[in-house]
XYZ file of C-alpha atoms in Angstrom:
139
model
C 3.276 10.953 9.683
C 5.744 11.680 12.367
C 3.894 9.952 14.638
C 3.176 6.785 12.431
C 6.987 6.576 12.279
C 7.473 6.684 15.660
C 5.086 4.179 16.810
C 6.271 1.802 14.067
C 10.097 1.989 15.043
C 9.414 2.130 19.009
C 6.755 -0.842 19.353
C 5.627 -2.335 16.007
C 8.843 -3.165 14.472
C 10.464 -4.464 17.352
C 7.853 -6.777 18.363
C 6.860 -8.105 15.614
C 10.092 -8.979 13.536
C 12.513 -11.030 15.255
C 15.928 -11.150 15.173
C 17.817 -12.873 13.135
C 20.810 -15.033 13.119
C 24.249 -14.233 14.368
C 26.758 -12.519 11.893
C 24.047 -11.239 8.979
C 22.109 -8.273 9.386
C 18.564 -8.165 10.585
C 15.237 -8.497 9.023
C 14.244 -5.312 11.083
C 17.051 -3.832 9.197
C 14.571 -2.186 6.084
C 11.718 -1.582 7.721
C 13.715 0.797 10.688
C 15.382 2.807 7.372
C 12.068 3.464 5.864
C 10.347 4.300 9.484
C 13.541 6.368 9.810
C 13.471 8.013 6.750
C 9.677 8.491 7.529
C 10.328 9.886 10.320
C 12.944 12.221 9.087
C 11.203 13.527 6.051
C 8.035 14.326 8.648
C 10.091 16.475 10.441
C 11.662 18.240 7.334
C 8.111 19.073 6.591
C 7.105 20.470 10.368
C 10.225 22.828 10.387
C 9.543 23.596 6.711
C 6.191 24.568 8.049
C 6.750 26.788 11.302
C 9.692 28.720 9.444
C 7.314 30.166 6.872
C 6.051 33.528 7.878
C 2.162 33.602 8.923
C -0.304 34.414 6.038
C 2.097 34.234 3.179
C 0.365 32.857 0.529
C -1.948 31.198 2.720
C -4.732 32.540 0.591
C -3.026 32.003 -3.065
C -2.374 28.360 -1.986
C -4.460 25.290 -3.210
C -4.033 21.925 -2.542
C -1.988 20.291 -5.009
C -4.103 17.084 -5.180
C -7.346 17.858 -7.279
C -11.153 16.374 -5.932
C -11.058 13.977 -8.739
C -7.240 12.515 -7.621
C -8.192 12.483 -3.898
C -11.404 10.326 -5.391
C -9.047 8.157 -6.740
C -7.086 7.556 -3.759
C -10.040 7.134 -1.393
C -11.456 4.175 -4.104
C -8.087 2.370 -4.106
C -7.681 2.666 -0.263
C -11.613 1.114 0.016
C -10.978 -1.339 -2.623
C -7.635 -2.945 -0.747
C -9.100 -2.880 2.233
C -11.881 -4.776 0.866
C -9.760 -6.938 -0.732
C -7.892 -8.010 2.252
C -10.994 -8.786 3.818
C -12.221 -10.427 1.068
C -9.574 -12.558 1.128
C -9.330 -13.398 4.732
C -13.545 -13.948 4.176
C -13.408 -15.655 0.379
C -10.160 -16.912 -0.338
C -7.386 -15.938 -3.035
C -9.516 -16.114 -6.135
C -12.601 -13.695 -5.179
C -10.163 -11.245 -3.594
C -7.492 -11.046 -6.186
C -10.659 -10.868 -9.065
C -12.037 -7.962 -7.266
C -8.908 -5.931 -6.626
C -7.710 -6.316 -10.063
C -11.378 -5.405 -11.936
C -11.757 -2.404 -9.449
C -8.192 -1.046 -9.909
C -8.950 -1.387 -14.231
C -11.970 0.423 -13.215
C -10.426 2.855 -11.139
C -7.989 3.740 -13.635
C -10.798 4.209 -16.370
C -11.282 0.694 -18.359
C -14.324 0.039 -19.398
C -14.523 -2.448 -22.056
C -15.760 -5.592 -21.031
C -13.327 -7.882 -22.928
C -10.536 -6.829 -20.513
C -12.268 -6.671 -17.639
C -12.339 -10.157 -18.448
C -9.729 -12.007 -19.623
C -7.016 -9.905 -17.661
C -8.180 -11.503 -13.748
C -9.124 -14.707 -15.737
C -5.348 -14.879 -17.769
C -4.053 -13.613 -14.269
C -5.513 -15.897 -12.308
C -4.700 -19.007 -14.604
C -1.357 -17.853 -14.678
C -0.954 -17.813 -10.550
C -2.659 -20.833 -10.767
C -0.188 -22.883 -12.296
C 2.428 -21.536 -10.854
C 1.852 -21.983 -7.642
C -0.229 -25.451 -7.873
C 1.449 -27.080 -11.041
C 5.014 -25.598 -11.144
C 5.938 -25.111 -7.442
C 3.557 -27.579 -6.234
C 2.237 -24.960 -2.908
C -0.775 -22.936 -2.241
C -1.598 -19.671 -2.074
C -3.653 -19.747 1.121
């Protein structure tokens, strides 16, 4: 983690958001405080870590995230990912029908009724907004 942070607020952030406008603060402004605070909280953890004596309670110590959470985690990182290319690949619609059926699924829905009507009401509802009320598109 330290050394996402690091990269992030030494040669992501600064090349990719530019500054902004004399006399307001600037858009990099948020995204250095949470690298920062990344950063910080990553090296909280390594000093937490070499200050604790060797062997205690290596062996009484399980991970705190079960098999069935990490599961969890791993689907939802594979299912945005997917998404994204999806809708770089597809468009809007197929992308946003597939991350929102696989994230009910991931979180245990099974009926087929909602499964349904929540990416259909969904996507009806982005629809007009963003075509009828605002006039725009989502692409």
């Amino acid at each position: 983690m330290l050394g996402f942070g690091l990269v992030f607020l030494l040669f992501v952030i600064p090349f990719d958001i530019e500054a902004g406008p004399e006399g307001v603060l600037p858009p990099s402004l948020v995204p250095n405080l949470m690298m920062g605070l990344i950063v910080f909280l990553s090296l909280i953890l390594i000093v937490k870590n070499r200050r604790r004596p060797e062997g205690e309670n290596a062996e009484d110590e399980h991970s705190p995230i079960s098999s069935p959470e990490m599961k969890a985690v791993v689907w939802v990182v594979v299912l945005m990912a997917s998404s994204i290319l999806l809708f770089l690949w597809g468009g809007a619609l197929p992308a946003a029908v597939v991350l929102v059926v696989g994230l009910m699924l991931a979180m245990g829905e099974r009926r087929p009724l909602p499964l349904v009507l929540t990416p259909a009401s969904l996507m009806l509802g982005a629809y007009l907004l963003f075509y009828q009320l605002l006039g725009t598109s989502i692409e």
